[in-house]
mmCIF file with all atom_site columns, C-alpha atoms in Angstrom:
data_model
loop_
_atom_site.group_PDB
_atom_site.id
_atom_site.type_symbol
_atom_site.label_atom_id
_atom_site.label_alt_id
_atom_site.label_comp_id
_atom_site.label_asym_id
_atom_site.label_entity_id
_atom_site.label_seq_id
_atom_site.pdbx_PDB_ins_code
_atom_site.Cartn_x
_atom_site.Cartn_y
_atom_site.Cartn_z
_atom_site.occupancy
_atom_site.B_iso_or_equiv
_atom_site.pdbx_formal_charge
_atom_site.auth_seq_id
_atom_site.auth_comp_id
_atom_site.auth_asym_id
_atom_site.auth_atom_id
_atom_site.pdbx_PDB_model_num
ATOM 1   C CA . PRO U 1 1   ? -2.313  163.807 228.339 1.00 62.00 ? 1   PRO U CA 1
ATOM 2   C CA . ASP U 1 2   ? -2.295  166.483 230.299 1.00 61.00 ? 2   ASP U CA 1
ATOM 3   C CA . ARG U 1 3   ? 0.773   165.691 232.263 1.00 63.00 ? 3   ARG U CA 1
ATOM 4   C CA . PRO U 1 4   ? 3.969   164.345 232.005 1.00 67.00 ? 4   PRO U CA 1
ATOM 5   C CA . PRO U 1 5   ? 5.079   161.543 230.907 1.00 80.00 ? 5   PRO U CA 1
ATOM 6   C CA . ARG U 1 6   ? 4.453   162.111 228.073 1.00 80.00 ? 6   ARG U CA 1
ATOM 7   C CA . ARG U 1 7   ? 6.088   159.731 226.201 1.00 82.00 ? 7   ARG U CA 1
ATOM 8   C CA . ALA U 1 8   ? 5.668   157.115 228.959 1.00 83.00 ? 8   ALA U CA 1
ATOM 9   C CA . TYR U 1 9   ? 1.981   158.010 227.379 1.00 84.00 ? 9   TYR U CA 1
ATOM 10  C CA . LEU U 1 10  ? 2.882   157.259 223.759 1.00 85.00 ? 10  LEU U CA 1
ATOM 11  C CA . GLU U 1 11  ? 4.583   154.270 224.221 1.00 84.00 ? 11  GLU U CA 1
ATOM 12  C CA . GLU U 1 12  ? 1.493   152.584 225.838 1.00 84.00 ? 12  GLU U CA 1
ATOM 13  C CA . ARG U 1 13  ? 0.150   153.292 222.629 1.00 80.00 ? 13  ARG U CA 1
ATOM 14  C CA . THR U 1 14  ? 1.894   152.815 219.831 1.00 80.00 ? 14  THR U CA 1
ATOM 15  C CA . GLY U 1 15  ? 4.257   150.892 221.111 1.00 79.00 ? 15  GLY U CA 1
ATOM 16  C CA . HIS U 1 16  ? 6.825   153.709 220.662 1.00 83.00 ? 16  HIS U CA 1
ATOM 17  C CA . ASP U 1 17  ? 8.291   156.548 222.542 1.00 85.00 ? 17  ASP U CA 1
ATOM 18  C CA . PHE U 1 18  ? 9.279   158.816 219.922 1.00 89.00 ? 18  PHE U CA 1
ATOM 19  C CA . PRO U 1 19  ? 12.549  160.160 221.563 1.00 88.00 ? 19  PRO U CA 1
ATOM 20  C CA . LEU U 1 20  ? 12.969  163.395 220.236 1.00 90.00 ? 20  LEU U CA 1
ATOM 21  C CA . LEU U 1 21  ? 10.742  164.569 222.167 1.00 89.00 ? 21  LEU U CA 1
ATOM 22  C CA . ALA U 1 22  ? 12.811  164.755 224.823 1.00 88.00 ? 22  ALA U CA 1
ATOM 23  C CA . LYS U 1 23  ? 14.851  167.523 222.860 1.00 90.00 ? 23  LYS U CA 1
ATOM 24  C CA . VAL U 1 24  ? 11.549  169.089 222.526 1.00 92.00 ? 24  VAL U CA 1
ATOM 25  C CA . GLY U 1 25  ? 12.322  172.560 225.308 1.00 88.00 ? 25  GLY U CA 1
ATOM 26  C CA . SER U 1 26  ? 8.764   173.578 225.261 1.00 89.00 ? 26  SER U CA 1
ATOM 27  C CA . GLN U 1 27  ? 6.328   170.950 227.516 1.00 88.00 ? 27  GLN U CA 1
ATOM 28  C CA . ARG U 1 28  ? 3.546   173.008 225.192 1.00 91.00 ? 28  ARG U CA 1
ATOM 29  C CA . ALA U 1 29  ? 4.916   171.521 221.963 1.00 91.00 ? 29  ALA U CA 1
ATOM 30  C CA . VAL U 1 30  ? 4.981   167.898 223.067 1.00 89.00 ? 30  VAL U CA 1
ATOM 31  C CA . LYS U 1 31  ? 2.144   168.046 224.457 1.00 90.00 ? 31  LYS U CA 1
ATOM 32  C CA . ALA U 1 32  ? 0.861   168.287 220.855 1.00 92.00 ? 32  ALA U CA 1
ATOM 33  C CA . ILE U 1 33  ? 3.371   165.898 219.171 1.00 92.00 ? 33  ILE U CA 1
ATOM 34  C CA . THR U 1 34  ? 1.720   163.598 221.892 1.00 89.00 ? 34  THR U CA 1
ATOM 35  C CA . THR U 1 35  ? -1.425  164.303 220.747 1.00 90.00 ? 35  THR U CA 1
ATOM 36  C CA . VAL U 1 36  ? -1.276  164.116 216.702 1.00 93.00 ? 36  VAL U CA 1
ATOM 37  C CA . LEU U 1 37  ? 1.120   161.205 216.877 1.00 91.00 ? 37  LEU U CA 1
ATOM 38  C CA . ARG U 1 38  ? -1.402  159.570 219.413 1.00 90.00 ? 38  ARG U CA 1
ATOM 39  C CA . ASP U 1 39  ? -4.413  160.445 217.032 1.00 91.00 ? 39  ASP U CA 1
ATOM 40  C CA . ASN U 1 40  ? -2.364  159.240 213.906 1.00 92.00 ? 40  ASN U CA 1
ATOM 41  C CA . LEU U 1 41  ? -2.057  156.475 214.513 1.00 90.00 ? 41  LEU U CA 1
ATOM 42  C CA . SER U 1 42  ? -5.354  154.908 215.587 1.00 90.00 ? 42  SER U CA 1
ATOM 43  C CA . ALA U 1 43  ? -5.728  151.713 214.184 1.00 88.00 ? 43  ALA U CA 1
ATOM 44  C CA . ALA U 1 44  ? -9.452  152.230 214.370 1.00 90.00 ? 44  ALA U CA 1
ATOM 45  C CA . ASP U 1 45  ? -9.326  156.098 212.870 1.00 91.00 ? 45  ASP U CA 1
ATOM 46  C CA . SER U 1 46  ? -7.310  154.617 209.952 1.00 92.00 ? 46  SER U CA 1
ATOM 47  C CA . ARG U 1 47  ? -8.550  154.057 206.818 1.00 92.00 ? 47  ARG U CA 1
ATOM 48  C CA . LEU U 1 48  ? -5.318  153.067 205.157 1.00 92.00 ? 48  LEU U CA 1
ATOM 49  C CA . GLY U 1 49  ? -4.756  150.606 208.364 1.00 90.00 ? 49  GLY U CA 1
ATOM 50  C CA . LEU U 1 50  ? -1.692  150.561 210.535 1.00 91.00 ? 50  LEU U CA 1
ATOM 51  C CA . PRO U 1 51  ? 0.804   148.900 209.110 1.00 92.00 ? 51  PRO U CA 1
ATOM 52  C CA . VAL U 1 52  ? 0.698   150.527 205.496 1.00 93.00 ? 52  VAL U CA 1
ATOM 53  C CA . LYS U 1 53  ? 0.613   154.283 207.392 1.00 93.00 ? 53  LYS U CA 1
ATOM 54  C CA . ILE U 1 54  ? 4.297   152.763 209.029 1.00 93.00 ? 54  ILE U CA 1
ATOM 55  C CA . LEU U 1 55  ? 5.882   151.530 205.583 1.00 95.00 ? 55  LEU U CA 1
ATOM 56  C CA . ALA U 1 56  ? 4.861   154.633 204.428 1.00 96.00 ? 56  ALA U CA 1
ATOM 57  C CA . ASP U 1 57  ? 6.785   156.351 207.265 1.00 95.00 ? 57  ASP U CA 1
ATOM 58  C CA . LEU U 1 58  ? 9.821   153.818 206.162 1.00 97.00 ? 58  LEU U CA 1
ATOM 59  C CA . VAL U 1 59  ? 9.872   155.000 202.401 1.00 96.00 ? 59  VAL U CA 1
ATOM 60  C CA . TYR U 1 60  ? 9.275   158.789 203.788 1.00 97.00 ? 60  TYR U CA 1
ATOM 61  C CA . ALA U 1 61  ? 12.623  157.984 205.838 1.00 97.00 ? 61  ALA U CA 1
ATOM 62  C CA . THR U 1 62  ? 14.000  156.262 203.488 1.00 96.00 ? 62  THR U CA 1
ATOM 63  C CA . VAL U 1 63  ? 13.181  158.827 200.450 1.00 95.00 ? 63  VAL U CA 1
ATOM 64  C CA . VAL U 1 64  ? 14.995  161.338 202.563 1.00 95.00 ? 64  VAL U CA 1
ATOM 65  C CA . GLY U 1 65  ? 18.000  159.504 204.030 1.00 95.00 ? 65  GLY U CA 1
ATOM 66  C CA . ASN U 1 66  ? 16.823  159.918 208.271 1.00 95.00 ? 66  ASN U CA 1
ATOM 67  C CA . GLU U 1 67  ? 17.808  156.583 209.124 1.00 95.00 ? 67  GLU U CA 1
ATOM 68  C CA . THR U 1 68  ? 16.599  157.569 212.598 1.00 93.00 ? 68  THR U CA 1
ATOM 69  C CA . LEU U 1 69  ? 13.013  157.651 210.987 1.00 93.00 ? 69  LEU U CA 1
ATOM 70  C CA . ALA U 1 70  ? 14.019  154.379 209.696 1.00 95.00 ? 70  ALA U CA 1
ATOM 71  C CA . GLY U 1 71  ? 14.509  153.382 212.375 1.00 93.00 ? 71  GLY U CA 1
ATOM 72  C CA . GLU U 1 72  ? 11.553  154.102 214.601 1.00 92.00 ? 72  GLU U CA 1
ATOM 73  C CA . ALA U 1 73  ? 9.223   153.198 211.692 1.00 94.00 ? 73  ALA U CA 1
ATOM 74  C CA . ARG U 1 74  ? 10.785  149.671 211.765 1.00 93.00 ? 74  ARG U CA 1
ATOM 75  C CA . LYS U 1 75  ? 10.070  149.578 215.493 1.00 90.00 ? 75  LYS U CA 1
ATOM 76  C CA . LEU U 1 76  ? 6.137   151.013 215.219 1.00 90.00 ? 76  LEU U CA 1
ATOM 77  C CA . ALA U 1 77  ? 6.033   147.720 212.759 1.00 91.00 ? 77  ALA U CA 1
ATOM 78  C CA . LEU U 1 78  ? 6.804   144.968 215.036 1.00 87.00 ? 78  LEU U CA 1
ATOM 79  C CA . TRP U 1 79  ? 4.391   147.055 217.345 1.00 85.00 ? 79  TRP U CA 1
ATOM 80  C CA . THR U 1 80  ? 1.248   146.857 214.890 1.00 83.00 ? 80  THR U CA 1
ATOM 81  C CA . SER U 1 81  ? -0.771  143.367 214.755 1.00 77.00 ? 81  SER U CA 1
ATOM 82  C CA . PRO U 1 82  ? -0.135  141.582 213.549 1.00 83.00 ? 82  PRO U CA 1
ATOM 83  C CA . PRO U 1 83  ? 3.597   142.581 212.954 1.00 88.00 ? 83  PRO U CA 1
ATOM 84  C CA . VAL U 1 84  ? 4.926   143.864 209.350 1.00 91.00 ? 84  VAL U CA 1
ATOM 85  C CA . ALA U 1 85  ? 7.238   140.911 208.100 1.00 91.00 ? 85  ALA U CA 1
ATOM 86  C CA . GLU U 1 86  ? 10.843  141.257 207.678 1.00 92.00 ? 86  GLU U CA 1
ATOM 87  C CA . GLU U 1 87  ? 10.302  140.496 204.552 1.00 92.00 ? 87  GLU U CA 1
ATOM 88  C CA . THR U 1 88  ? 8.542   143.305 203.708 1.00 92.00 ? 88  THR U CA 1
ATOM 89  C CA . LEU U 1 89  ? 10.326  145.024 205.762 1.00 94.00 ? 89  LEU U CA 1
ATOM 90  C CA . GLN U 1 90  ? 13.610  144.749 203.349 1.00 93.00 ? 90  GLN U CA 1
ATOM 91  C CA . ALA U 1 91  ? 11.983  144.956 200.298 1.00 92.00 ? 91  ALA U CA 1
ATOM 92  C CA . VAL U 1 92  ? 9.599   148.759 201.451 1.00 94.00 ? 92  VAL U CA 1
ATOM 93  C CA . ALA U 1 93  ? 13.080  149.886 201.934 1.00 94.00 ? 93  ALA U CA 1
ATOM 94  C CA . ARG U 1 94  ? 14.977  149.011 198.670 1.00 92.00 ? 94  ARG U CA 1
ATOM 95  C CA . PHE U 1 95  ? 11.816  150.151 196.909 1.00 92.00 ? 95  PHE U CA 1
ATOM 96  C CA . ALA U 1 96  ? 12.099  154.073 198.558 1.00 93.00 ? 96  ALA U CA 1
ATOM 97  C CA . ALA U 1 97  ? 15.494  153.805 198.034 1.00 92.00 ? 97  ALA U CA 1
ATOM 98  C CA . GLU U 1 98  ? 15.169  153.101 194.901 1.00 88.00 ? 98  GLU U CA 1
ATOM 99  C CA . PRO U 1 99  ? 15.035  156.220 191.768 1.00 81.00 ? 99  PRO U CA 1
ATOM 100 C CA . PRO U 1 100 ? 11.308  156.362 191.135 1.00 67.00 ? 100 PRO U CA 1
ATOM 101 C CA . GLU U 1 101 ? 12.413  155.385 187.114 1.00 63.00 ? 101 GLU U CA 1
ATOM 102 C CA . SER U 1 102 ? 14.232  152.111 187.779 1.00 58.00 ? 102 SER U CA 1
ATOM 103 C CA . ASN U 1 103 ? 13.007  148.599 187.683 1.00 50.00 ? 103 ASN U CA 1
ATOM 104 C CA . GLY U 1 104 ? 9.986   148.822 184.837 1.00 56.00 ? 104 GLY U CA 1
ATOM 105 C CA . GLY U 1 105 ? 8.496   152.104 186.724 1.00 66.00 ? 105 GLY U CA 1
ATOM 106 C CA . ILE U 1 106 ? 5.314   152.302 188.234 1.00 72.00 ? 106 ILE U CA 1
ATOM 107 C CA . ALA U 1 107 ? 3.676   149.300 187.180 1.00 74.00 ? 107 ALA U CA 1
ATOM 108 C CA . ALA U 1 108 ? 6.489   147.185 188.068 1.00 76.00 ? 108 ALA U CA 1
ATOM 109 C CA . ALA U 1 109 ? 7.039   148.673 191.788 1.00 79.00 ? 109 ALA U CA 1
ATOM 110 C CA . ARG U 1 110 ? 3.274   148.320 192.245 1.00 78.00 ? 110 ARG U CA 1
ATOM 111 C CA . THR U 1 111 ? 3.469   145.043 190.859 1.00 78.00 ? 111 THR U CA 1
ATOM 112 C CA . ALA U 1 112 ? 6.508   143.954 193.188 1.00 80.00 ? 112 ALA U CA 1
ATOM 113 C CA . LEU U 1 113 ? 4.629   145.379 196.138 1.00 84.00 ? 113 LEU U CA 1
ATOM 114 C CA . ALA U 1 114 ? 1.532   143.988 195.762 1.00 80.00 ? 114 ALA U CA 1
ATOM 115 C CA . SER U 1 115 ? 3.250   140.195 196.195 1.00 81.00 ? 115 SER U CA 1
ATOM 116 C CA . LEU U 1 116 ? 4.154   141.391 200.044 1.00 86.00 ? 116 LEU U CA 1
ATOM 117 C CA . PRO U 1 117 ? 3.254   139.632 202.885 1.00 81.00 ? 117 PRO U CA 1
ATOM 118 C CA . GLY U 1 118 ? 0.814   142.149 205.032 1.00 78.00 ? 118 GLY U CA 1
ATOM 119 C CA . LEU U 1 119 ? -0.340  144.818 202.028 1.00 83.00 ? 119 LEU U CA 1
ATOM 120 C CA . ASP U 1 120 ? -4.184  144.852 201.311 1.00 81.00 ? 120 ASP U CA 1
ATOM 121 C CA . ASP U 1 121 ? -4.806  145.617 197.861 1.00 81.00 ? 121 ASP U CA 1
ATOM 122 C CA . LYS U 1 122 ? -4.572  149.867 199.076 1.00 85.00 ? 122 LYS U CA 1
ATOM 123 C CA . GLY U 1 123 ? -0.935  149.003 199.913 1.00 91.00 ? 123 GLY U CA 1
ATOM 124 C CA . PRO U 1 124 ? 0.657   148.863 197.632 1.00 91.00 ? 124 PRO U CA 1
ATOM 125 C CA . GLN U 1 125 ? -1.007  152.621 195.617 1.00 92.00 ? 125 GLN U CA 1
ATOM 126 C CA . ALA U 1 126 ? -0.392  154.374 199.290 1.00 94.00 ? 126 ALA U CA 1
ATOM 127 C CA . LEU U 1 127 ? 3.808   153.072 198.859 1.00 95.00 ? 127 LEU U CA 1
ATOM 128 C CA . LEU U 1 128 ? 3.746   154.521 195.866 1.00 93.00 ? 128 LEU U CA 1
ATOM 129 C CA . LEU U 1 129 ? 2.514   157.849 196.481 1.00 94.00 ? 129 LEU U CA 1
ATOM 130 C CA . ALA U 1 130 ? 4.060   158.321 199.754 1.00 95.00 ? 130 ALA U CA 1
ATOM 131 C CA . LYS U 1 131 ? 7.489   157.858 197.984 1.00 94.00 ? 131 LYS U CA 1
ATOM 132 C CA . ALA U 1 132 ? 6.217   159.908 194.650 1.00 92.00 ? 132 ALA U CA 1
ATOM 133 C CA . ILE U 1 133 ? 5.478   162.607 197.812 1.00 94.00 ? 133 ILE U CA 1
ATOM 134 C CA . SER U 1 134 ? 8.267   162.142 199.664 1.00 93.00 ? 134 SER U CA 1
ATOM 135 C CA . PRO U 1 135 ? 10.431  165.385 198.166 1.00 89.00 ? 135 PRO U CA 1
ATOM 136 C CA . SER U 1 136 ? 7.323   167.007 197.118 1.00 85.00 ? 136 SER U CA 1
ATOM 137 C CA . PRO U 1 137 ? 4.122   166.744 196.143 1.00 82.00 ? 137 PRO U CA 1
ATOM 138 C CA . ALA U 1 138 ? 4.368   168.932 193.717 1.00 84.00 ? 138 ALA U CA 1
ATOM 139 C CA . THR U 1 139 ? 6.520   166.855 191.566 1.00 83.00 ? 139 THR U CA 1
ATOM 140 C CA . VAL U 1 140 ? 3.866   163.040 191.529 1.00 87.00 ? 140 VAL U CA 1
ATOM 141 C CA . PRO U 1 141 ? 3.305   162.771 188.052 1.00 85.00 ? 141 PRO U CA 1
ATOM 142 C CA . PRO U 1 142 ? -0.622  163.275 187.012 1.00 87.00 ? 142 PRO U CA 1
ATOM 143 C CA . ALA U 1 143 ? -1.245  159.501 186.027 1.00 86.00 ? 143 ALA U CA 1
ATOM 144 C CA . LEU U 1 144 ? 0.081   157.965 189.743 1.00 88.00 ? 144 LEU U CA 1
ATOM 145 C CA . LEU U 1 145 ? -2.718  160.552 191.014 1.00 90.00 ? 145 LEU U CA 1
ATOM 146 C CA . ALA U 1 146 ? -5.137  159.691 188.755 1.00 90.00 ? 146 ALA U CA 1
ATOM 147 C CA . GLU U 1 147 ? -4.034  156.090 189.202 1.00 88.00 ? 147 GLU U CA 1
ATOM 148 C CA . VAL U 1 148 ? -3.839  156.612 193.349 1.00 91.00 ? 148 VAL U CA 1
ATOM 149 C CA . ALA U 1 149 ? -7.490  158.463 192.589 1.00 92.00 ? 149 ALA U CA 1
ATOM 150 C CA . ALA U 1 150 ? -8.729  155.080 191.593 1.00 91.00 ? 150 ALA U CA 1
ATOM 151 C CA . ALA U 1 151 ? -7.698  153.158 194.120 1.00 91.00 ? 151 ALA U CA 1
ATOM 152 C CA . LEU U 1 152 ? -7.563  155.159 196.931 1.00 94.00 ? 152 LEU U CA 1
ATOM 153 C CA . SER U 1 153 ? -10.979 157.201 199.070 1.00 95.00 ? 153 SER U CA 1
ATOM 154 C CA . PRO U 1 154 ? -10.612 160.852 199.432 1.00 95.00 ? 154 PRO U CA 1
ATOM 155 C CA . GLU U 1 155 ? -9.602  160.295 203.076 1.00 96.00 ? 155 GLU U CA 1
ATOM 156 C CA . ALA U 1 156 ? -6.862  157.453 202.897 1.00 96.00 ? 156 ALA U CA 1
ATOM 157 C CA . GLN U 1 157 ? -5.611  159.811 200.135 1.00 95.00 ? 157 GLN U CA 1
ATOM 158 C CA . ILE U 1 158 ? -5.651  162.686 202.909 1.00 95.00 ? 158 ILE U CA 1
ATOM 159 C CA . GLU U 1 159 ? -4.105  160.063 205.527 1.00 96.00 ? 159 GLU U CA 1
ATOM 160 C CA . LEU U 1 160 ? -1.871  159.324 204.007 1.00 96.00 ? 160 LEU U CA 1
ATOM 161 C CA . VAL U 1 161 ? -0.600  163.234 202.984 1.00 95.00 ? 161 VAL U CA 1
ATOM 162 C CA . VAL U 1 162 ? -1.524  164.690 206.260 1.00 95.00 ? 162 VAL U CA 1
ATOM 163 C CA . TRP U 1 163 ? 0.549   161.433 207.334 1.00 96.00 ? 163 TRP U CA 1
ATOM 164 C CA . VAL U 1 164 ? 3.575   162.002 205.393 1.00 96.00 ? 164 VAL U CA 1
ATOM 165 C CA . SER U 1 165 ? 3.610   165.271 206.086 1.00 95.00 ? 165 SER U CA 1
ATOM 166 C CA . ILE U 1 166 ? 4.108   165.057 210.193 1.00 95.00 ? 166 ILE U CA 1
ATOM 167 C CA . GLN U 1 167 ? 6.875   162.334 209.144 1.00 96.00 ? 167 GLN U CA 1
ATOM 168 C CA . GLN U 1 168 ? 8.093   165.737 207.264 1.00 95.00 ? 168 GLN U CA 1
ATOM 169 C CA . MET U 1 169 ? 7.753   167.989 210.691 1.00 95.00 ? 169 MET U CA 1
ATOM 170 C CA . LEU U 1 170 ? 9.542   165.141 212.556 1.00 94.00 ? 170 LEU U CA 1
ATOM 171 C CA . HIS U 1 171 ? 12.525  165.212 210.240 1.00 95.00 ? 171 HIS U CA 1
ATOM 172 C CA . ARG U 1 172 ? 12.069  169.215 210.752 1.00 94.00 ? 172 ARG U CA 1
ATOM 173 C CA . LEU U 1 173 ? 12.469  168.871 214.115 1.00 93.00 ? 173 LEU U CA 1
ATOM 174 C CA . GLY U 1 174 ? 15.342  166.065 214.272 1.00 92.00 ? 174 GLY U CA 1
ATOM 175 C CA . CYS U 1 175 ? 17.732  167.572 212.157 1.00 91.00 ? 175 CYS U CA 1
ATOM 176 C CA . PHE U 1 176 ? 16.880  171.043 214.415 1.00 91.00 ? 176 PHE U CA 1
ATOM 177 C CA . LEU U 1 177 ? 17.645  170.019 217.562 1.00 88.00 ? 177 LEU U CA 1
ATOM 178 C CA . GLY U 1 178 ? 20.429  167.713 216.157 1.00 82.00 ? 178 GLY U CA 1
ATOM 179 C CA . VAL U 1 179 ? 19.249  164.446 216.494 1.00 58.00 ? 179 VAL U CA 1
#
């Protein structure tokens, strides 16, 4: 959008106004972030689907301990069509909060995630990758990379990594601005 109010513009298009943007002083930065959020929350352009992306947002926020981002992910999840089930939100938040090696590891987590309402066959793999890259993309186990590569298209993998990177930017910006 060329002119404010950019937060209202985002709310109209994404269902959330991203309050963090009110704290950003530079209108050029706000415009750039607004464009990034708008483009990345476009259902028509998503290979993963918005529910999976928003759940990946919840995974990242939970892993890094950012309650603000986690709350925003929950708000976005209610906006998607159809909305993400509360049962799914709670289960994904529990999954994200657990140490990676708990409850039988990757296979058990994949099975538990696959049974959640609203997740398609790509969802569990995407959420496993989101959790693995959240602390650092350099620490992803090679076995998980091979499994994800077999399940998700290269475009979907890139979309997920970019989305988690955007969440990292929002997390760092929120920390910097004291939100």
